[in-house]
Coordinates of C-alpha atoms in Angstrom, one line a residue:
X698 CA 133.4 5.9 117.7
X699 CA 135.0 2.9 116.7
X700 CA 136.4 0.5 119.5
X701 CA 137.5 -3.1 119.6
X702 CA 138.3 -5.4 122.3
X703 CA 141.3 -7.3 123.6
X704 CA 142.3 -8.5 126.8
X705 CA 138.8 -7.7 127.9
X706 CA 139.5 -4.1 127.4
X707 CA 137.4 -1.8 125.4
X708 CA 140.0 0.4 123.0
X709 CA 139.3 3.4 120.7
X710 CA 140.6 3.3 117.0
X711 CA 144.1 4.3 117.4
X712 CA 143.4 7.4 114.6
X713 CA 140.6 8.5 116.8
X714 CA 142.4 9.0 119.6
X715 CA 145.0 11.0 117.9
X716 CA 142.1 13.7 116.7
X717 CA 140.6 13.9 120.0
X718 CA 143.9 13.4 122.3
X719 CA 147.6 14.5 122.9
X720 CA 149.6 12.0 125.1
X721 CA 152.2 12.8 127.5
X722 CA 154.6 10.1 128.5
X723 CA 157.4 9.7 131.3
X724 CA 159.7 7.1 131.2
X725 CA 161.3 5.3 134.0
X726 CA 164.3 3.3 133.4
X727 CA 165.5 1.0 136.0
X728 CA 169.5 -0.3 135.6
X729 CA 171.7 -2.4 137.3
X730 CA 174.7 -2.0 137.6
X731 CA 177.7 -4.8 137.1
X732 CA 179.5 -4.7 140.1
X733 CA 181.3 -7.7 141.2
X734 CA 179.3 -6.5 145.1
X735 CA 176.0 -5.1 146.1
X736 CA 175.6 -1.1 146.6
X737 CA 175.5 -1.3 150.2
X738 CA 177.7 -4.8 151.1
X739 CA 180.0 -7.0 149.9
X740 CA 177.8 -9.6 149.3
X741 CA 178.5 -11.3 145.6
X742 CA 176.1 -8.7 143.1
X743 CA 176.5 -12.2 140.4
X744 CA 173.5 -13.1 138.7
X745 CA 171.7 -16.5 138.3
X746 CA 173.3 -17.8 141.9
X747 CA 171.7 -20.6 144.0
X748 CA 168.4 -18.4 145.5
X749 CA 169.2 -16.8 148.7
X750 CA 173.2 -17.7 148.9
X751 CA 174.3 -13.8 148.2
X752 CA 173.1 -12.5 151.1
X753 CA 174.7 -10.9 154.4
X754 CA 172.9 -9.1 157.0
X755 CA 172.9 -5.8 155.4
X756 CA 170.6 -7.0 152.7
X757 CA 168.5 -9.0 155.1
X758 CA 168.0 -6.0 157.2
X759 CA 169.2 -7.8 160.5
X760 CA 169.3 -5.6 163.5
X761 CA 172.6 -3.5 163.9
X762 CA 174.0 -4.2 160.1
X763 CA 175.4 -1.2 159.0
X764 CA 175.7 -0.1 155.4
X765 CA 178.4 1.2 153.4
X766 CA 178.5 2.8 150.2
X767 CA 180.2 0.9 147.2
X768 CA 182.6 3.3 145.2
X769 CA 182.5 1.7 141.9
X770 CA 178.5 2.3 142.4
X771 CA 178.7 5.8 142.8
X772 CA 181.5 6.2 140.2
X773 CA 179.4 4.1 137.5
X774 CA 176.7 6.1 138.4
X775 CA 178.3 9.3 137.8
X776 CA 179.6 7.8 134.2
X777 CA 176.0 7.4 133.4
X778 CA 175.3 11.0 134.5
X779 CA 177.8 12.5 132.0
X780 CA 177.3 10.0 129.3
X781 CA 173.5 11.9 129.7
X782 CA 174.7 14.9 129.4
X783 CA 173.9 15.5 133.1
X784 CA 175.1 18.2 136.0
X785 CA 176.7 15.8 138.5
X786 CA 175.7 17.0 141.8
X787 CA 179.4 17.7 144.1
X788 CA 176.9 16.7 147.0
X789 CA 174.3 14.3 147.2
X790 CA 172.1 12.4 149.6
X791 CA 170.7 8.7 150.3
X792 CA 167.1 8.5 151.8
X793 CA 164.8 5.9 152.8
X794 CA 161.9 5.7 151.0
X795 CA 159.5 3.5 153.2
X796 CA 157.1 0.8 152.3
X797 CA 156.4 -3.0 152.8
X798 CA 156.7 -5.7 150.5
X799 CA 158.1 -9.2 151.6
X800 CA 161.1 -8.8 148.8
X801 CA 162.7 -6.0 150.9
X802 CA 163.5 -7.3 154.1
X803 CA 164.1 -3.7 155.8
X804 CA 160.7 -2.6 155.4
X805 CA 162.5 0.5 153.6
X806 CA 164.8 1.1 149.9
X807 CA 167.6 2.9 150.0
X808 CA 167.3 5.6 147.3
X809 CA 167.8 8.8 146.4
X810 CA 165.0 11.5 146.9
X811 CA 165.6 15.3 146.4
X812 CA 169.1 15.5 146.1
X813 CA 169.9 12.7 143.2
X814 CA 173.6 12.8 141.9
X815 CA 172.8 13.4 138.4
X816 CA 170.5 16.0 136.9
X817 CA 169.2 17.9 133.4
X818 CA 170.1 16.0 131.2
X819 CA 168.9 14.9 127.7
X820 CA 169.4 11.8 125.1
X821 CA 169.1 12.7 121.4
X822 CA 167.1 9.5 119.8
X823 CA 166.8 8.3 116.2
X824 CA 163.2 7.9 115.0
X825 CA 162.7 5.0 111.9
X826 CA 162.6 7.5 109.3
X827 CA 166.1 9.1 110.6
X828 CA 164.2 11.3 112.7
X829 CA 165.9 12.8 115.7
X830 CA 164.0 13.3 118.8
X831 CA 165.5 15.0 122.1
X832 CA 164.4 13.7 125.3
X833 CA 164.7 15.7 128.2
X834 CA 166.6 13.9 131.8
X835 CA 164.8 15.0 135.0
X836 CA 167.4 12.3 137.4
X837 CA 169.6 10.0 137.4
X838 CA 169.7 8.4 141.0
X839 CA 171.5 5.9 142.6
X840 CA 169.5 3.1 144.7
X841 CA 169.1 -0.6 145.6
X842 CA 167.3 -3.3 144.0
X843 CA 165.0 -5.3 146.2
X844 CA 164.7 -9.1 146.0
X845 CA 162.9 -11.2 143.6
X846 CA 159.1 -12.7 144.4
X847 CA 157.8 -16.0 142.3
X848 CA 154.5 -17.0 142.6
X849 CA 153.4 -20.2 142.1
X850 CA 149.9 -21.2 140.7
X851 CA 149.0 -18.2 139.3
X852 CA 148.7 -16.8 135.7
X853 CA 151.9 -16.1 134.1
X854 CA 154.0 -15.8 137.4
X855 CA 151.5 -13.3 138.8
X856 CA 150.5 -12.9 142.4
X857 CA 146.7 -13.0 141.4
X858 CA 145.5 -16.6 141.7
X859 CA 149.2 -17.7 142.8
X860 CA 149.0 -20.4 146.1
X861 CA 152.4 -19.5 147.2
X862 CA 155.2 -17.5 147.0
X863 CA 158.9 -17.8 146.8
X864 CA 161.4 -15.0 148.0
X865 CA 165.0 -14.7 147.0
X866 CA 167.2 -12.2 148.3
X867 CA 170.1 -12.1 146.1
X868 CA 168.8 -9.2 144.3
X869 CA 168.5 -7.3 147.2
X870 CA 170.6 -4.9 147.6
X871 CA 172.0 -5.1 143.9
X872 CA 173.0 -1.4 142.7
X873 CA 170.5 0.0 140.6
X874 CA 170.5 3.6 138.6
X875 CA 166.8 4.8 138.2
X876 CA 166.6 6.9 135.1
X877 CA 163.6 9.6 134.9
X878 CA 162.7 11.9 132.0
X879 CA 160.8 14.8 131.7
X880 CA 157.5 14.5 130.4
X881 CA 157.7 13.7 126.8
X882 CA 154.7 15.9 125.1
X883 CA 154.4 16.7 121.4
X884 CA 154.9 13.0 119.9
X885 CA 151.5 12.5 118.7
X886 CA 151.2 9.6 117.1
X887 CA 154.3 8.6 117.0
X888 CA 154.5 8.0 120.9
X889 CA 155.3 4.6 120.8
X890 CA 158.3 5.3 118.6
X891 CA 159.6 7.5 120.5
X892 CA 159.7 5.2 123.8
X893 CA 161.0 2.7 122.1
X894 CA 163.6 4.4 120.4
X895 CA 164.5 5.9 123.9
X896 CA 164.5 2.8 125.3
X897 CA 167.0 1.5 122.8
X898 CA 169.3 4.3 123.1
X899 CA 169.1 4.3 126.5
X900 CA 170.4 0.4 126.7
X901 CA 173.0 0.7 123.7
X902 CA 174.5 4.0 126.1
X903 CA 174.7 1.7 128.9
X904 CA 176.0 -1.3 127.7
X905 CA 178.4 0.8 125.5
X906 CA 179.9 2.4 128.9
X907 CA 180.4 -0.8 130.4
X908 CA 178.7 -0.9 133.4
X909 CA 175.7 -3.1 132.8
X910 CA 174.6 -5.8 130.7
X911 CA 171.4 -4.2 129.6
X912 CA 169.7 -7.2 129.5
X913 CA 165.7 -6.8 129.6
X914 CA 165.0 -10.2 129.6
X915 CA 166.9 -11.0 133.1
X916 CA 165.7 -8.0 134.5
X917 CA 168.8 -6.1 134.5
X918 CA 167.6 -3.3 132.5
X919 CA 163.5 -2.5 133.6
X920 CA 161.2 0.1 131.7
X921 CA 158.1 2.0 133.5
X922 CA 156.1 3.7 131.0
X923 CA 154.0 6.5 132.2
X924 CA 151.3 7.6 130.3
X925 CA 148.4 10.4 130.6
X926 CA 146.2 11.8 127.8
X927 CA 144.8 15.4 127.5
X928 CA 142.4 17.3 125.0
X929 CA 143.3 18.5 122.3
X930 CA 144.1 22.0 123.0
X931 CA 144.5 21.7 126.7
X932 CA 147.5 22.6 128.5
X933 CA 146.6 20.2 132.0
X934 CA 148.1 17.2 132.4
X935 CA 145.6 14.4 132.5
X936 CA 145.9 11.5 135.3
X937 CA 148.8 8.8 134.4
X938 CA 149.2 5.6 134.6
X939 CA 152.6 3.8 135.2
X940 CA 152.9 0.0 133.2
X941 CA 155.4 -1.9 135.7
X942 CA 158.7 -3.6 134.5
X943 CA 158.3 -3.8 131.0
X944 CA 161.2 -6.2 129.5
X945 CA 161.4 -5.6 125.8
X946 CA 161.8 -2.9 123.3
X947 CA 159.0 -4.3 121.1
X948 CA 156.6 -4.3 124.6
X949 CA 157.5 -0.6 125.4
X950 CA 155.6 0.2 122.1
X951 CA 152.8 -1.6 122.9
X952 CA 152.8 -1.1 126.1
X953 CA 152.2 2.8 125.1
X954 CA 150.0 2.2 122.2
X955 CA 147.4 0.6 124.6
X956 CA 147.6 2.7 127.0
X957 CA 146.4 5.5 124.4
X958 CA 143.9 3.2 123.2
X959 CA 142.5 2.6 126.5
X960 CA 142.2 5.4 128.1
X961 CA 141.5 7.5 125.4
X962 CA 138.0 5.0 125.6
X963 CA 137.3 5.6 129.1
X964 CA 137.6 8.7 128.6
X965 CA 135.1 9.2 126.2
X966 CA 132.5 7.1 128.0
X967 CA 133.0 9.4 130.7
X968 CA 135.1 7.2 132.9
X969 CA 138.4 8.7 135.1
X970 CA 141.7 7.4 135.0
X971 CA 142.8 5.6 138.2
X972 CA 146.0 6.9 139.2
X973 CA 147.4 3.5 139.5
X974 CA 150.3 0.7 138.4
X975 CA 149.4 -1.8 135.8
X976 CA 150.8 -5.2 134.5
X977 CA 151.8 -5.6 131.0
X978 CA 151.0 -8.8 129.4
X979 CA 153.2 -10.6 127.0
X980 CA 150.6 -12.8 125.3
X981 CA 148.4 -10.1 123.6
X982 CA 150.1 -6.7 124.3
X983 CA 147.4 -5.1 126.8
X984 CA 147.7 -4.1 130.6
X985 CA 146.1 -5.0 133.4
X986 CA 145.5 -3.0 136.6
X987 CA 147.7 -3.0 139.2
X988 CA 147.7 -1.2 142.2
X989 CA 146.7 2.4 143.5
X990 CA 149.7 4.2 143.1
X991 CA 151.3 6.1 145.3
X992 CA 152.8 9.6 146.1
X993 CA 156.0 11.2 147.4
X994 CA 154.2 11.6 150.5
X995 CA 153.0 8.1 151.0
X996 CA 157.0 7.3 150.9
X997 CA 157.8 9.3 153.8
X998 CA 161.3 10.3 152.6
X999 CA 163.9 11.2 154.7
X1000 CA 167.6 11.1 154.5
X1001 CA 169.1 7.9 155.5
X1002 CA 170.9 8.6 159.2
X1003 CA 173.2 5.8 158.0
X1004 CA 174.9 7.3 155.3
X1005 CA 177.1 10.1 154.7
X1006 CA 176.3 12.2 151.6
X1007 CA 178.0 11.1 148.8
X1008 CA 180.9 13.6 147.4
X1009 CA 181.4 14.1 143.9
X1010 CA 184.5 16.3 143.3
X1011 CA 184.4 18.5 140.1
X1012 CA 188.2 16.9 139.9
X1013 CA 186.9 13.5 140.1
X1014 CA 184.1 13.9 138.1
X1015 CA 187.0 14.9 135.5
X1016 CA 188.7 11.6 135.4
X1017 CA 185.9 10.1 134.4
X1018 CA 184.7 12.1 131.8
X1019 CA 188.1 11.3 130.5
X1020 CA 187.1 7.5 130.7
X1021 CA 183.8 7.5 128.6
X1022 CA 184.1 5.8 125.6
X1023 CA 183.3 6.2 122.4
X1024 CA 179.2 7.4 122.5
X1025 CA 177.7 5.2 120.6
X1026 CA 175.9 7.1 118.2
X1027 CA 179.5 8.6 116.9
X1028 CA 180.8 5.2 116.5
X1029 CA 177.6 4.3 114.3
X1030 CA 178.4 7.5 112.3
X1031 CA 181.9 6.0 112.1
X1032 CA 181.2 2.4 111.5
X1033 CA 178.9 3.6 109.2
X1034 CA 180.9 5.6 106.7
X1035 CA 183.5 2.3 107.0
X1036 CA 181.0 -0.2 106.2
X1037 CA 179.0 1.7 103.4
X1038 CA 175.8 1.3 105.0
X1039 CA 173.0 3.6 103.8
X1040 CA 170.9 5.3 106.5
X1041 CA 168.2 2.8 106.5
X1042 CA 170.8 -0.1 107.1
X1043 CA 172.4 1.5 109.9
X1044 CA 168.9 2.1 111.8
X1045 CA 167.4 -1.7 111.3
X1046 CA 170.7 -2.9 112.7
X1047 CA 170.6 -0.8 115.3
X1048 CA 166.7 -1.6 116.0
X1049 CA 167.6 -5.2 115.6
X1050 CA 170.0 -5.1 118.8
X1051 CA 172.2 -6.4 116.3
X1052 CA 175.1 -3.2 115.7
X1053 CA 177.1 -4.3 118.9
X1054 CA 177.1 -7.7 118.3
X1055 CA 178.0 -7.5 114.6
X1056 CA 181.2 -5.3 116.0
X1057 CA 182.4 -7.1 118.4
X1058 CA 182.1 -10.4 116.3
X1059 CA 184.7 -8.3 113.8
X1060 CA 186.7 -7.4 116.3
X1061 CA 187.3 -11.3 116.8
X1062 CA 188.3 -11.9 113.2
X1063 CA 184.9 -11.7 111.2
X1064 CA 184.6 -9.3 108.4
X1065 CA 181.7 -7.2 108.8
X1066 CA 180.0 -8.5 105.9
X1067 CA 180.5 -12.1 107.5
X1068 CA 179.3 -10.8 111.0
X1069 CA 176.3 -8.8 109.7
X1070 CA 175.2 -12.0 107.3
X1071 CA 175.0 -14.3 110.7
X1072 CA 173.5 -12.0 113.1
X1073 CA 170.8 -10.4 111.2
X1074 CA 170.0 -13.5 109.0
X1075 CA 170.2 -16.9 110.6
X1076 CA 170.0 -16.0 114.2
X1077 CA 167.8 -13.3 114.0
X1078 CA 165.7 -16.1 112.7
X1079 CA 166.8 -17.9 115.6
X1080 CA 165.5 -14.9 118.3
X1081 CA 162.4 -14.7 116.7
X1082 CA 161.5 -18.7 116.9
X1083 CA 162.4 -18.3 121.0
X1084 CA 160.3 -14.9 121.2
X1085 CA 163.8 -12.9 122.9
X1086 CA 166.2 -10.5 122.3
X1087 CA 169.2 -11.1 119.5
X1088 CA 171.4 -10.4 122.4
X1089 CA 169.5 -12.9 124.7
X1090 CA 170.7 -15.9 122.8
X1091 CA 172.6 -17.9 124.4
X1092 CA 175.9 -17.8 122.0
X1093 CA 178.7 -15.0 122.0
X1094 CA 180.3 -12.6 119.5
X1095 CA 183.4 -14.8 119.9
X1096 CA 181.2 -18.0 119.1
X1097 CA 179.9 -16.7 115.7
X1098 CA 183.6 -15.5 114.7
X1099 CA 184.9 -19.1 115.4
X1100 CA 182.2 -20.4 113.1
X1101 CA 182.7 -17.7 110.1
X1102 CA 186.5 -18.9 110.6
X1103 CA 185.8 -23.2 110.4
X1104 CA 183.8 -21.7 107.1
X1105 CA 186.6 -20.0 105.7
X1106 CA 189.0 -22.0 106.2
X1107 CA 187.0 -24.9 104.6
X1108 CA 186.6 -27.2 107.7
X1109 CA 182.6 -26.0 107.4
X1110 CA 180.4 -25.8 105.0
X1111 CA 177.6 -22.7 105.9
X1112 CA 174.8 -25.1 106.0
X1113 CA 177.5 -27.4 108.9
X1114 CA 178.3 -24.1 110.4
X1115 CA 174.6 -23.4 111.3
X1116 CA 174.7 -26.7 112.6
X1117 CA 177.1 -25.9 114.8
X1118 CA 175.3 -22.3 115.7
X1119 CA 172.3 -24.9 116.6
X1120 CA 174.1 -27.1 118.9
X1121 CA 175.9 -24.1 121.2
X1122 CA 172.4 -22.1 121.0
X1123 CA 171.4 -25.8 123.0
X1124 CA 173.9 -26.0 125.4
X1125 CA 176.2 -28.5 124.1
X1126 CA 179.2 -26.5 124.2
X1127 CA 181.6 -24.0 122.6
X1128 CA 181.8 -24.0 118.9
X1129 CA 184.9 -27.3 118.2
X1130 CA 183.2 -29.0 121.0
X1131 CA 179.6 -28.9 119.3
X1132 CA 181.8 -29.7 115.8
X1133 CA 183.2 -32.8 117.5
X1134 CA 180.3 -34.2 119.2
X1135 CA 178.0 -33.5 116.1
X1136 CA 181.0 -34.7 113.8
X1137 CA 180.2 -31.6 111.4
X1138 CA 183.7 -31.1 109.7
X1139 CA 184.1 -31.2 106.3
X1140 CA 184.8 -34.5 104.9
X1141 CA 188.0 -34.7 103.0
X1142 CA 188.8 -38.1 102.0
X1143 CA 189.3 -38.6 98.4
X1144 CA 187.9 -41.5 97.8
X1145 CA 184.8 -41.4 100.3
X1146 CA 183.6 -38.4 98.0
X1147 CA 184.7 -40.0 94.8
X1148 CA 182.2 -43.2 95.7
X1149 CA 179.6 -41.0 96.2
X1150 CA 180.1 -38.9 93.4
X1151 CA 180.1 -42.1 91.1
X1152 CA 177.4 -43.3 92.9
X1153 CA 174.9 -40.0 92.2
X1154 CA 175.9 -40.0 88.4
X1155 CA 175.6 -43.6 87.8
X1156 CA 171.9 -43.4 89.3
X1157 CA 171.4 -40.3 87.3
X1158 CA 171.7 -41.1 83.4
X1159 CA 169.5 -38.8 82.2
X1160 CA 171.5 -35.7 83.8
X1161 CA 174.5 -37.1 82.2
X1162 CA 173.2 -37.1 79.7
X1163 CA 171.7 -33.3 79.4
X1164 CA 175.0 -32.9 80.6
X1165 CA 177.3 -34.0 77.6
X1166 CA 174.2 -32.3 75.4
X1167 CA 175.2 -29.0 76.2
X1168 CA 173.3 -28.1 79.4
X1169 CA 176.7 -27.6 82.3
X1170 CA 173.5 -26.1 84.7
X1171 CA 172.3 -29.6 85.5
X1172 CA 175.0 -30.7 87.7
X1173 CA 172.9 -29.1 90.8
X1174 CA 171.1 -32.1 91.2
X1175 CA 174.1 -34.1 91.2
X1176 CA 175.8 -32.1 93.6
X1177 CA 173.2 -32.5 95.7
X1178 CA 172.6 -36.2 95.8
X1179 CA 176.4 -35.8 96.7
X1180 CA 175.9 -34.0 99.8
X1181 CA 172.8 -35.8 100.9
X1182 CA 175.2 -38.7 101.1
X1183 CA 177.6 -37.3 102.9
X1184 CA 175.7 -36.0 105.0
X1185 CA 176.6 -32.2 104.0
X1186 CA 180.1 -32.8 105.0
X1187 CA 181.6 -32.7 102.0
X1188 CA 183.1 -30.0 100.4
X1189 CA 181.1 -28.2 97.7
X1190 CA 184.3 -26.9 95.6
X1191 CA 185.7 -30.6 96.0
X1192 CA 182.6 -32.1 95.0
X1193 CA 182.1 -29.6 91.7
X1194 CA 185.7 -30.5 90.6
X1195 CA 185.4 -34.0 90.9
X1196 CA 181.9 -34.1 88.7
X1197 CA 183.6 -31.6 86.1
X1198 CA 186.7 -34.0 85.7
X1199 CA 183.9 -37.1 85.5
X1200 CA 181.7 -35.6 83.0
X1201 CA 184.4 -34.8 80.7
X1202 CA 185.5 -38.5 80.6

């Protein structure tokens, strides 16, 4: 047995556990929905609001507030449902699933228990190596989102070791759809893969349909990974454990991969698997344990006596089939054949988060060559130096088109333009604003450029002279004493012309 150690866990060698173990996975996929109001009020459903200033009595749980069902909510939710390839249920029920926590004020969440209002569905996934994978859609149900706890003085915003902590409520309430597949058995070693890949899918389908931003890193989109491991050659499902509100694609990998690796350890020392939550941890990739977890029958279901059941005519259910948009992986099929891309391309862009944002920068004037160069060069860079998503950035499709523009139109050079990337990635503004302030244009004066390109030659003889000899390559140094002077805001083609014309004096 080989085992190593991290996060003060014991883990076996990732091979090992593959000969001795089969995993079985469930994934649990939290969304929110973008509603302009919450799922049960009209409270505002915007997020990053002053803490605790969307809030009305339904989502404070005051005495006598009454709650009604939001239509977009249920309609979004029945896009998602078909977009899944789902049976939309023509009847289904709200229930109140009971427990205490001081970020849901009723004491109980409004969700959906055995009648949910989508059903048996599946998502085909793409694999690295082009690989498809079907997983298999137990529910999609419609609930609420609770409110938001921080705790201060802990470790990394957790309760444990935390001196107090702060509740806001503007969450709460906030329409959420909880995906849930089928168990996921037969991956093997490629586990991880496969929940991330699903993962990805998942939030490309929903941002796609237009009714959530997908965004892990503000919570908007939140990934439970379930995980158990069995013998090899048994058919029983071992005891899971579910990793809580996991907020990347790269930490639903690892979140799985340790999982295997732990477990599959404490299994062979003879230890059981608690049935129990745990906390994933950014810093190293492990997980920590949570709390015992619990069961249907700890939740004391029971349909809400508040709410009517929700009706989902086959005709209505109809009209918005005929709304769903393009699925997204037909438009990468499409998009691919149009672009040229090989198979491989296609599937790091897509990996990359990058596929959406490189189309909708084209459809605001970039080419796609332009787009693609931006996105998956320079501020992937960018992403990876801040440790977030692509789309987490804080600059828009419409931002990156303005700057391939200033570039083609000669106003930026590309090393100015990712100047100006730099300053709206810091909050100084929209793209001209960031060019004004940093005074980034291209400089055009005649004579300013002249000066300094009879200043760079007259300090450099000895390139002149190689120059006149025979050797044209050696004007790169002089173009770029030229440059360094102006600070990069001349322009290159201006610049070469003017040395050309000097150098055949």
């Amino acid at each position: 047995m080989v085992a190593m150690t991290a996060a003060m866990y014991d883990l076996l060698d990732y091979d090992e556990v593959l000969e001795k173990y089969d995993p079985v996975m469930g994934m649990e996929v939290h969304v929110e929905l973008g509603t302009e109001t919450k799922m049960f009020s009209t409270s505002s459903a915007h997020f990053g609001d002053e803490p605790n200033s969307n809030v009305d009595p339904v989502s404070l749980g005051l005495p006598g507030a009454l709650p009604v069902v939001n239509e977009k909510g249920v309609e979004w939710a029945i896009k998602i449902g078909l977009a899944l390839n789902c049976q939309i249920a023509e009847s289904s029920r709200f229930a109140r699933k009971n427990y205490f926590y001081p970020d849901q004020p009723k004491n109980y969440q409004i969700s959906q228990y055995d009648e949910p209002i989508a059903y048996d569905g599946y998502l085909d996934v793409v694999l690295d190596d082009g690989t498809e994978w079907r997983v298999e859609i137990e529910r999609a149900h419609m609930e609420e989102d609770t409110g938001k706890l921080t705790h201060l003085g802990g470790v990394d915003g957790r309760i444990h070791g935390a001196t107090a902590s702060l509740v806001d409520y503007n969450r709460a309430g906030i329409p959420l759809i909880e995906i849930v597949t089928k168990p996921i058995v037969g991956a093997g070693e490629r586990a991880p893969e496969v929940a991330r890949a699903y993962v990805t899918a998942l939030r490309e389908l929903v941002a796609a349909l237009g009714v959530s931003d997908a965004r892990m890193d503000q919570g908007s989109m939140r990934v439970d990974s379930n995980l158990s491991l069995r013998p090899k050659g048994s058919e029983e499902f071992g005891t899971r454990t579910e990793t809580k509100n996991i907020n990347s694609l790269k930490s639903v990998e690892q979140a799985v991969r340790f999982e295997m690796q732990r477990q599959a350890y404490a299994l062979d020392n003879g230890e059981e698997i608690a049935l129990e939550t745990r906390h994933y941890q950014e810093s190293d990739g492990s997980t920590s344990k949570g709390r015992p977890k619990e069961t249907a029958e700890d939740y004391r279901y029971f349909n809400d006596p508040d709410l009517p059941p929700v009706s989902a005519p086959r005709e209505w259910v109809e009209e918005i089939r005929q709304t769903l948009p393009e699925m997204p992986w037909i438009r990468r099929a499409r998009i691919q054949e149009e672009w040229g891309l090989k198979d491989k391309e296609m599937r790091d862009l897509v990996n990359a988060g990058a596929l959406g944002l490189i189309i909708e920068t084209t459809e605001h004037g970039a080419s796609a060559d332009e787009a693609r160069a931006w996105w998956v060069s320079y501020l992937s860079g960018k992403a990876n130096e801040a440790g977030v998503e692509l789309a987490a950035l804080e600059i828009t499709p419409a931002q990156v088109a303005r700057v391939v523009e200033l570039v083609k139109e000669g106003k930026l050079t590309t090393k100015l333009g990712r100047k100006a990337v730099d300053g709206v990635l810091e909050g100084e503004g929209d793209v001209d604003e960031v060019v004004a302030k940093r005074g980034l244009e291209v400089v055009r004066d005649d004579g300013a450029i002249e000066k300094a390109v009879d200043d760079a030659l007259a300090e450099n003889p000895d390139i002149v002279e190689k120059y006149r000899a025979g050797n044209t390559k050696v004007t790169g140094a002089i173009v770029g004493a030229v440059m360094k002077a102006t600070q990069g805001k001349a322009d290159p083609g201006q610049v070469n012309k003017l040395i050309a014309e000097k150098l055949a004096q």
